[in-house]
Tab-separated table of C-alpha atoms and ligand atoms in Angstrom:
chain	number	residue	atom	x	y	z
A	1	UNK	CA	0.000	0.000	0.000
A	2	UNK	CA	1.604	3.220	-0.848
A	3	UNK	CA	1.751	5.547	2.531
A	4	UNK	CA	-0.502	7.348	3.522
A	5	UNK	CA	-3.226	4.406	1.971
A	6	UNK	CA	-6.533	6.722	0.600
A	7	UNK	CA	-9.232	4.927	2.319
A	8	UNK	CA	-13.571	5.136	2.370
A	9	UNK	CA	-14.868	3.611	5.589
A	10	UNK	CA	-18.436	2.767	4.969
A	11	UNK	CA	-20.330	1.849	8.199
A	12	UNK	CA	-23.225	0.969	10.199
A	13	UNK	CA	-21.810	2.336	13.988
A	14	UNK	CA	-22.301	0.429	16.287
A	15	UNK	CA	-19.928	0.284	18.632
A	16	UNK	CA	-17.287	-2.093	16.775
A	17	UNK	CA	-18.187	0.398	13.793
A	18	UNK	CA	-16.596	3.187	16.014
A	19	UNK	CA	-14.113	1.393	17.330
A	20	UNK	CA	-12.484	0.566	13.831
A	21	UNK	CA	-13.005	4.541	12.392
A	22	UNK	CA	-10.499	5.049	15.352
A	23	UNK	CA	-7.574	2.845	14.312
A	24	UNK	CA	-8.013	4.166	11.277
A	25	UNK	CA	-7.950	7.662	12.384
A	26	UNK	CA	-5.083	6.817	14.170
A	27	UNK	CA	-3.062	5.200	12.101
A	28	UNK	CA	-0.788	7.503	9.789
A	29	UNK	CA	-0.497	5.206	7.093
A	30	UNK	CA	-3.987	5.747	6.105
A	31	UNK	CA	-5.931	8.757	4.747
A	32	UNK	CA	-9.330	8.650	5.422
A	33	UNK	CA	-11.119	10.198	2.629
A	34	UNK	CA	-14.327	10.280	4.056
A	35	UNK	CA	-16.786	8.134	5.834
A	36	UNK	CA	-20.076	6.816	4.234
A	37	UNK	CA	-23.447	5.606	6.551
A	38	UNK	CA	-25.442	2.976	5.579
A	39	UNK	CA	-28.387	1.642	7.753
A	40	UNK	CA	-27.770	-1.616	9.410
A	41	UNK	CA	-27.083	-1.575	13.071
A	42	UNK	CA	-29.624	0.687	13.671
A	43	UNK	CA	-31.538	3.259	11.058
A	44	UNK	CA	-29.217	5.662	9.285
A	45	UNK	CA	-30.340	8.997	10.740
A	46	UNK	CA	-28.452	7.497	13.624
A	47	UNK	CA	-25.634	5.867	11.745
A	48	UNK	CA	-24.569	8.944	10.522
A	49	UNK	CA	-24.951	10.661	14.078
A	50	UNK	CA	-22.988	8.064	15.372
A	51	UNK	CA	-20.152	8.307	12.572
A	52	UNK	CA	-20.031	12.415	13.599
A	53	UNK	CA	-19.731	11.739	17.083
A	54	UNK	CA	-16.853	9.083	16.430
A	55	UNK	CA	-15.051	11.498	13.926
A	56	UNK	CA	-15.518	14.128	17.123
A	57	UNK	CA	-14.042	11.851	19.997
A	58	UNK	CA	-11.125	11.586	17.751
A	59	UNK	CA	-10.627	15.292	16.622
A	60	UNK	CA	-11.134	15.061	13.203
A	61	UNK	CA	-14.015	17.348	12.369
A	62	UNK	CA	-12.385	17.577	9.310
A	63	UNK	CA	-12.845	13.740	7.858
A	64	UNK	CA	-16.455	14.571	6.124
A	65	UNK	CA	-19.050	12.586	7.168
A	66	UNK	CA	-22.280	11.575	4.167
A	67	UNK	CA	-25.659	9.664	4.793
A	68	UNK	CA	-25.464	6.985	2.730
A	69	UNK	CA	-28.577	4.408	1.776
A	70	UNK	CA	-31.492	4.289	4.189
A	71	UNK	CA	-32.944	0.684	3.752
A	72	UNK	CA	-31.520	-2.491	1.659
A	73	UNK	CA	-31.772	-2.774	-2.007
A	74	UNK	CA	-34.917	-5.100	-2.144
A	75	UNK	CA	-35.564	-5.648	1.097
A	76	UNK	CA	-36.907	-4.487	4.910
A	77	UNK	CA	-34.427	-3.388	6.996
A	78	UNK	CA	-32.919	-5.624	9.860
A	79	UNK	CA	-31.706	-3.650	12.367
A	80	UNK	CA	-29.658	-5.105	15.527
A	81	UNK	CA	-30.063	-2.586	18.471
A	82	UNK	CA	-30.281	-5.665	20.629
A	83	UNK	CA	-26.787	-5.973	19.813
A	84	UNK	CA	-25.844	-2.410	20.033
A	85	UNK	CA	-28.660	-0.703	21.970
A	86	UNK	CA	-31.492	2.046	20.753
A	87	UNK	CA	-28.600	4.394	19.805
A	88	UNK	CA	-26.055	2.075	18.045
A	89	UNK	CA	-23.148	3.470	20.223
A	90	UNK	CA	-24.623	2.270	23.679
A	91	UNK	CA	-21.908	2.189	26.578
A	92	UNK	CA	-20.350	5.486	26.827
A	93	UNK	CA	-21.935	8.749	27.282
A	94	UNK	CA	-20.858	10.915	24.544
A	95	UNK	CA	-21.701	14.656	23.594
A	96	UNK	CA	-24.221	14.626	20.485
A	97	UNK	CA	-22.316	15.635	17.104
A	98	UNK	CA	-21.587	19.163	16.116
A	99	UNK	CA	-20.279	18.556	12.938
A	100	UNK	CA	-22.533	18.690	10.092
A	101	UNK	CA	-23.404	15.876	8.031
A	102	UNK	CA	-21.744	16.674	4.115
A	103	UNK	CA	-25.123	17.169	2.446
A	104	UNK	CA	-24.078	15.491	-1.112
A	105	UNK	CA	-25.437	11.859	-0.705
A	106	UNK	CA	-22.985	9.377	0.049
A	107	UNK	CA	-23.806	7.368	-2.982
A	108	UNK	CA	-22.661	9.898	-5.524
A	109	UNK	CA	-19.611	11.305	-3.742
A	110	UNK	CA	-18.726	7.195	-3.603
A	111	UNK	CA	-18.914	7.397	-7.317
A	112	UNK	CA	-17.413	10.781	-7.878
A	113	UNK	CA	-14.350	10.306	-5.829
A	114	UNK	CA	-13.403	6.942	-7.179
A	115	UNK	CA	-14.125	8.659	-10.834
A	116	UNK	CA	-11.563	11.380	-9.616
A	117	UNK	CA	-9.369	9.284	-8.118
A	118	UNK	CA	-6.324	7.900	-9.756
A	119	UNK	CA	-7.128	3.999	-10.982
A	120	UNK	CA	-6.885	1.691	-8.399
A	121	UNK	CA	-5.552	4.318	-5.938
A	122	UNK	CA	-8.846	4.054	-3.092
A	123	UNK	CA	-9.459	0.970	-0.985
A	124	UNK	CA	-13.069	1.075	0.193
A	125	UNK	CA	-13.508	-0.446	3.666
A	126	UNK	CA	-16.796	-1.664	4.247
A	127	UNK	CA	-17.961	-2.265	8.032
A	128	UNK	CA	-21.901	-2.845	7.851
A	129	UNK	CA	-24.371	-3.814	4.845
A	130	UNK	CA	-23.281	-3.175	1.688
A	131	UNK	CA	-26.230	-1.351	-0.007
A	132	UNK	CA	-24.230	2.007	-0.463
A	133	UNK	CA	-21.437	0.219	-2.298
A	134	UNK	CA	-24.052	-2.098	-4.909
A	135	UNK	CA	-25.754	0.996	-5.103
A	136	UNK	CA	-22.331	2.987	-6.572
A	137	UNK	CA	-21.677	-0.179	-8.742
A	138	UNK	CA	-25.085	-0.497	-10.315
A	139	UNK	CA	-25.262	3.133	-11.193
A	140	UNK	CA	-21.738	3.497	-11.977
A	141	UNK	CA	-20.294	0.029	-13.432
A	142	UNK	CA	-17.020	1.888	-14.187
A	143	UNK	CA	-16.309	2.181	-11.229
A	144	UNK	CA	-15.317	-1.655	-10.506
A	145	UNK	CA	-12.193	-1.054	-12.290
A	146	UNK	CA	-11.429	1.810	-10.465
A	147	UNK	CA	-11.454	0.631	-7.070
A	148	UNK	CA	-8.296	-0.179	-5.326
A	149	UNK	CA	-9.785	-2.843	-3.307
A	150	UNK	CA	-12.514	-3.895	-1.340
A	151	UNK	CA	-12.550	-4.935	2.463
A	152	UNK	CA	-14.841	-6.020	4.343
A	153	UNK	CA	-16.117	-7.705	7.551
A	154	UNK	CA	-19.108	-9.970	6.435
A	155	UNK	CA	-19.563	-13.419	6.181
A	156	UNK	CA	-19.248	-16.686	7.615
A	157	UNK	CA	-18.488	-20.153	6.692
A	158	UNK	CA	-16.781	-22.666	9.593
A	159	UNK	CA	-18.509	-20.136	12.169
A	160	UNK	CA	-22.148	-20.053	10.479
A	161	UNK	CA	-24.583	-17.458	11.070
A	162	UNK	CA	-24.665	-14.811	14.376
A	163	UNK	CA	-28.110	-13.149	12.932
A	164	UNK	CA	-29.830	-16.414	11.452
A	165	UNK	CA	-28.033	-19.985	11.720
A	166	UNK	CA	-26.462	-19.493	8.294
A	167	UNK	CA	-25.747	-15.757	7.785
A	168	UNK	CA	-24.010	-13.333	9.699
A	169	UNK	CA	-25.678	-9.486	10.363
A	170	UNK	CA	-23.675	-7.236	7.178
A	171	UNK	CA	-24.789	-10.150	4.441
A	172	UNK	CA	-27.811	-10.944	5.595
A	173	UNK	CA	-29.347	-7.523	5.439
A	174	UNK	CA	-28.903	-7.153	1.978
A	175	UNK	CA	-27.721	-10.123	0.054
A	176	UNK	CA	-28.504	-9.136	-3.182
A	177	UNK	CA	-26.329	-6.589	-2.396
A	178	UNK	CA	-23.308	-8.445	-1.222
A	179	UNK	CA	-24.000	-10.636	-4.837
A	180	UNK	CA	-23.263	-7.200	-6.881
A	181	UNK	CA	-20.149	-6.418	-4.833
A	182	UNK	CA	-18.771	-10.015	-4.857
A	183	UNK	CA	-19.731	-10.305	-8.488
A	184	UNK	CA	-18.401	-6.664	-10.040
A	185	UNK	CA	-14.643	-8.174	-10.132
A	186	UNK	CA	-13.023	-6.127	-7.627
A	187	UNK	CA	-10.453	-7.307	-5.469
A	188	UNK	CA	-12.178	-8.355	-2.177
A	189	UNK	CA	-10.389	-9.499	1.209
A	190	UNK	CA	-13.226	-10.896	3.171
A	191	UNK	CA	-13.002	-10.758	7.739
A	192	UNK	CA	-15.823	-13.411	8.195
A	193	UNK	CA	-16.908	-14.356	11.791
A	194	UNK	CA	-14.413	-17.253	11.303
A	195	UNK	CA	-11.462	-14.584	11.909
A	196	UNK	CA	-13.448	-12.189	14.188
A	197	UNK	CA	-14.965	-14.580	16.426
A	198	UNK	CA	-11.270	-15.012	17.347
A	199	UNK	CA	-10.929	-11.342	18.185
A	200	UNK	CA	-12.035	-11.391	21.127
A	201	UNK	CA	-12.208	-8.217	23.969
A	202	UNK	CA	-11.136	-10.006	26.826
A	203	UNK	CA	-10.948	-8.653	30.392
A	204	UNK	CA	-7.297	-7.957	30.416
A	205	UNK	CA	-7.722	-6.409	26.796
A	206	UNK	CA	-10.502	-4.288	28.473
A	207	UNK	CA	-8.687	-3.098	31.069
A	208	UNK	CA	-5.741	-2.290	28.906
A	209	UNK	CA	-7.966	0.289	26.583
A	210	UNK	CA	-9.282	1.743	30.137
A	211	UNK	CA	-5.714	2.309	30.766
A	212	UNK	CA	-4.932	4.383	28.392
A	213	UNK	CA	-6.427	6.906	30.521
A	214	UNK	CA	-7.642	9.049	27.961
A	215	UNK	CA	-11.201	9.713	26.641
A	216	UNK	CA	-11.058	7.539	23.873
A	217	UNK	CA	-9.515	4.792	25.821
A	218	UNK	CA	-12.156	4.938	28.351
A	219	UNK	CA	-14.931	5.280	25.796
A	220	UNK	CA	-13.811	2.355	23.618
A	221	UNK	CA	-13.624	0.320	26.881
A	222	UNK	CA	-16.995	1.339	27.606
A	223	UNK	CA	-18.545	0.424	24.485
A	224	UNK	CA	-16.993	-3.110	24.422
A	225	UNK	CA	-18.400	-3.376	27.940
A	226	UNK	CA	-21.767	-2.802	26.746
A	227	UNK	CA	-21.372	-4.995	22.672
A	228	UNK	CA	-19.872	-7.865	25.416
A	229	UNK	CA	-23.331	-8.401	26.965
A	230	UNK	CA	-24.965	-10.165	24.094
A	231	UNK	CA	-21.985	-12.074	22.989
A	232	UNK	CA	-21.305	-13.333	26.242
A	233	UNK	CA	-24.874	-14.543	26.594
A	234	UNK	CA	-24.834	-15.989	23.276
A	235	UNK	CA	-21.703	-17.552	22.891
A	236	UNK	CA	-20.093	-18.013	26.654
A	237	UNK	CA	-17.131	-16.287	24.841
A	238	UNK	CA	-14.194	-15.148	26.949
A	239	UNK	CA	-15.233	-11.471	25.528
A	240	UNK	CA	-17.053	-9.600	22.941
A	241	UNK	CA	-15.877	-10.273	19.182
A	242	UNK	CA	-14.314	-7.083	17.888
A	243	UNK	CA	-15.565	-7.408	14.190
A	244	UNK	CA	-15.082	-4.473	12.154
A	245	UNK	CA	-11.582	-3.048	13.533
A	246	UNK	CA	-10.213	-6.471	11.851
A	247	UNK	CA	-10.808	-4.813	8.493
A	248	UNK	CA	-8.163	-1.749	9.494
A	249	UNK	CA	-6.136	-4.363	11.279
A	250	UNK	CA	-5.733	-6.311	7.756
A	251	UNK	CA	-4.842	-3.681	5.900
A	252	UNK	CA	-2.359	-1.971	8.427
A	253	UNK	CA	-0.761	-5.642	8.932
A	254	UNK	CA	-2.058	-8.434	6.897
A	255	UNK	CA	0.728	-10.614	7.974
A	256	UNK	CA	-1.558	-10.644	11.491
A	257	UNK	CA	-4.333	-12.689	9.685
A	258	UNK	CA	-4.190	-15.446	7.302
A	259	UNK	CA	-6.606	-16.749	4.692
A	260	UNK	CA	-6.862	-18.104	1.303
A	261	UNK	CA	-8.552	-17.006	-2.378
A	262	UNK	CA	-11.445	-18.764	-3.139
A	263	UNK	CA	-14.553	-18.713	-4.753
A	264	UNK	CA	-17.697	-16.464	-2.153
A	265	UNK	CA	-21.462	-16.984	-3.404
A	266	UNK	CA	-24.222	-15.487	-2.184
A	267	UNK	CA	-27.253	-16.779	-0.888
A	268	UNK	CA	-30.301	-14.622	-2.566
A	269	UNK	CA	-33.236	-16.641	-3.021
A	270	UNK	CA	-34.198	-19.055	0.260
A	271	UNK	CA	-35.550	-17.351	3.292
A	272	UNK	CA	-33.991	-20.139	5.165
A	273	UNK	CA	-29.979	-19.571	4.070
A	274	UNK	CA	-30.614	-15.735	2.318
A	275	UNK	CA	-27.161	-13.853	3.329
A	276	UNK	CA	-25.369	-16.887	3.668
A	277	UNK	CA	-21.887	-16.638	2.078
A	278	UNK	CA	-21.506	-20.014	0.067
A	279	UNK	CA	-17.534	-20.194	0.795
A	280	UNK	CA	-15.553	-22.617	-1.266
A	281	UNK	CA	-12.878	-22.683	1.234
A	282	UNK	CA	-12.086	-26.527	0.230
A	283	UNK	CA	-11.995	-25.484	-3.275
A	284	UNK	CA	-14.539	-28.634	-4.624
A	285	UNK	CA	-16.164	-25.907	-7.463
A	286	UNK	CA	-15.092	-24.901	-10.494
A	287	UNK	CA	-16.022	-21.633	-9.586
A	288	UNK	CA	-12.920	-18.897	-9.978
A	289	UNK	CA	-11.754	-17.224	-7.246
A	290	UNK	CA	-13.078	-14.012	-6.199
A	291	UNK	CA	-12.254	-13.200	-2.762
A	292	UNK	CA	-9.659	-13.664	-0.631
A	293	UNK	CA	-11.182	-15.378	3.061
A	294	UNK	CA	-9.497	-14.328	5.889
A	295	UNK	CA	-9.517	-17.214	8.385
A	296	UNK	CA	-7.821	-16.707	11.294
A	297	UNK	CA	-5.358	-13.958	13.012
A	298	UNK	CA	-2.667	-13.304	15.768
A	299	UNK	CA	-5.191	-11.521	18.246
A	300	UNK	CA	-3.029	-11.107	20.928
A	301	UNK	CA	-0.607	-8.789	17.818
A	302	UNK	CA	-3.804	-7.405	17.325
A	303	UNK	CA	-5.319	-5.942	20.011
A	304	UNK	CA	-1.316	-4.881	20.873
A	305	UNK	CA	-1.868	-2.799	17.535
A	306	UNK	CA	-5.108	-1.677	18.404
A	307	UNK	CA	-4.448	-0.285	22.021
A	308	UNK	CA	-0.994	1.363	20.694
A	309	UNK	CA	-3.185	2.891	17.884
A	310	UNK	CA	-6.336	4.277	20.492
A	311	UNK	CA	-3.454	5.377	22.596
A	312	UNK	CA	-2.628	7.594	19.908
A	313	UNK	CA	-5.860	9.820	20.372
B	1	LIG	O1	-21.896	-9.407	12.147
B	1	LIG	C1	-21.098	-8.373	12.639
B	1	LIG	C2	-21.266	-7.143	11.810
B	1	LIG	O2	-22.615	-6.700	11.889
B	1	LIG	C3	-20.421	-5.957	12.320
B	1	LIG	O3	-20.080	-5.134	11.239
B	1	LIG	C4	-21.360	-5.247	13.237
B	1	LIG	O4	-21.067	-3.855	13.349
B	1	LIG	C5	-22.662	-5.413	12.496
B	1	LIG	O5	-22.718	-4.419	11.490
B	2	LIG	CA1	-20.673	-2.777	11.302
C-alpha cells in the first residue's frame, strides 16, 4: 500500500463500527477520505450521528461525514439494536455531534471520488451492509475497475450465522447486495466471523484500553463493555468479538491474519440460508476465485496494535 493508503470507511456504527473509524484515524499510514453511513445496526439517521460523534471523539471534524442508503436494495431493513442498543453506540456517554453531516449523498460522492481518483488508488472499507457500495456499482459500473480494493467484515463459513443460523448481520441484510459487490470483479479481502470470532475483547484487553487513561480509551472500553453483553450470553465467549476493527487491522498488517482465495457466493433466493456466504474454502467448485477469506489472526498482535493505535488519540 503506498503511505498514507486513501481509504472510504463505509459503516453501520455500532460500537465495533466506532471502534475501527479510530484505528483508522489513528493510524498515519492511512488517509481517510471520508466516511459513508449505511443503515444496518440501527436506522441511518443514527448511523450517521454516530459516525459524527466518532469522527468528534477523535478530533477530526475535518474527515467529512455523508448519509449513505437508508434501507436495503430489495428488502426491509434488519436492524440489531439488541446488539448495540437504541442508539447504536450504547456504553459510553458521549456529547451529540456538532459537525454537520456533508449534504451530497454518500452514494454519488462514492462514485465521484473513485471517478476522480487515480485507478486503483482508493481501498473502500466496508464495516456494515453493503447497499451504499451495490448501489455505486449499479449506477456506476465503471467504477469496478477503479477501485483499489474492497474490504470487508461480512460473512461466515466454519462459524455459520450470528443473525440467522447461516448468515451473519452485514450479508444478511442485503444479500442481493453483497451478490453485486462479490460479483463486479473487484479485489475483495473478506473478515468473516471465522477470523473475528477469534478477536475477542477479553478482560485484560478491556482493562488495557481503560488504561490508556484518555477519553477515547475509556470510551472504547466502555462500548466493548456494553457490545460484550450479548456475545457473552450468546456464545459463553471469553469477551465480545471485535468485528469491524479487523478490516483496518488487515490492511495496516495483513501478515496478522491469514486466509486463502477462493470462490464467495451469495445466498439470494431461500428465506432459510438468504445472506449466507456459500464459501468454497475446500476449493470442490469450479467456480474462480473471487475473494480472498481471511480465516484466522494473531489476536493477541492485534489488540497490541489496536491499544498502541487508540493510545494515539
Ligand atoms: O456481524 C457483525 C457485523 O454486523 C459488524 O459489522 C457489526 O457492526 C454489524 O454491522
Ligand atoms: Ca458494522
Amino acid at each position: 500500500m503506498p503511505d498514507p493508503a486513501k481509504i472510504i470507511i463505509d459503516t453501520d456504527p455500532g460500537q465495533d463500527d466506532a471502534i475501527a473509524i479510530l484505528m483508522a484515524l489513528a493510524s498515519p499510514e492511512l488517509e481517510v477520505m471520508g466516511i459513508t453511513a449505511v443503515a444496518g445496526n440501527v436506522p441511518l439517521e443514527l448511523t450517521a450521528r454516530n459516525a459524527r460523534i466518532v469522527c468528534e471523539l477523535a478530533g477530526r471534524r475535518d474527515v467529512p461525514v455523508f448519509a449513505g442508503a437508508r434501507q436495503p436494495l430489495r428488502r426491509r431493513l434488519v436492524t440489531a439494536e439488541h446488539v448495540h442498543g437504541r442508539t447504536g453506540l450504547d456504553g459510553p456517554v458521549l456529547p451529540d455531534p456538532t459537525m454537520p453531516l456533508d449534504p451530497r449523498p454518500g452514494v454519488g460522492w462514492l462514485i465521484d471520488t473513485l471517478r476522480s481518483e487515480p485507478r486503483g488508488s482508493v481501498t473502500i472499507c466496508a464495516l456494515g451492509p453493503l447497499t451504499n457500495l451495490a448501489l455505486a456499482l449499479l449506477k456506476a459500473p465503471d467504477i469496478a475497475a477503479r477501485i483499489g480494493r474492497i474490504v470487508l467484515m461480512g460473512g461466515a463459513y466454519f462459524e455459520v450465522g450470528n443473525i440467522t443460523p447461516a448468515a451473519e448481520f452485514n450479508i444478511h441484510v442485503d444479500p442481493e447486495a453483497a451478490q453485486v459487490v462479490f460479483r463486479a470483479g473487484v479485489p475483495v479481502t473478506v473478515l468473516p466471523l471465522d477470523a473475528t470470532h477469534k478477536a475477542l475483547v477479553t478482560g485484560a484487553r478491556n482493562d488495557a484500553f481503560r488504561a490508556l487513561g484518555t477519553p477515547v480509551g475509556t470510551a472504547v472500553a466502555e462500548m466493548t463493555d456494553f457490545f460484550e453483553r450479548f456475545d457473552l450470553e450468546k456464545y459463553g465467549s471469553d469477551g465480545a468479538p471485535l468485528h469491524d476493527p479487523c478490516v483496518i487491522g488487515w490492511l495496516l498488517r495483513p501478515d496478522l491474519f491469514s486466509g486463502r482465495s477462493i470462490n464467495v457466493e451469495i445466498e439470494t433466493l431461500s428465506d432459510l440460508t438468504r445472506g449466507m456466504t456459500v464459501a468454497d474454502w475446500w476449493r470442490v467448485t469450479p467456480r474462480p476465485a473471487n475473494a480472498f477469506f481471511v480465516g484466522d489472526l494473531d489476536a493477541a498482535g492485534f489488540f497490541d496494535l489496536l491499544t498502541e493505535r487508540l493510545a494515539r488519540l
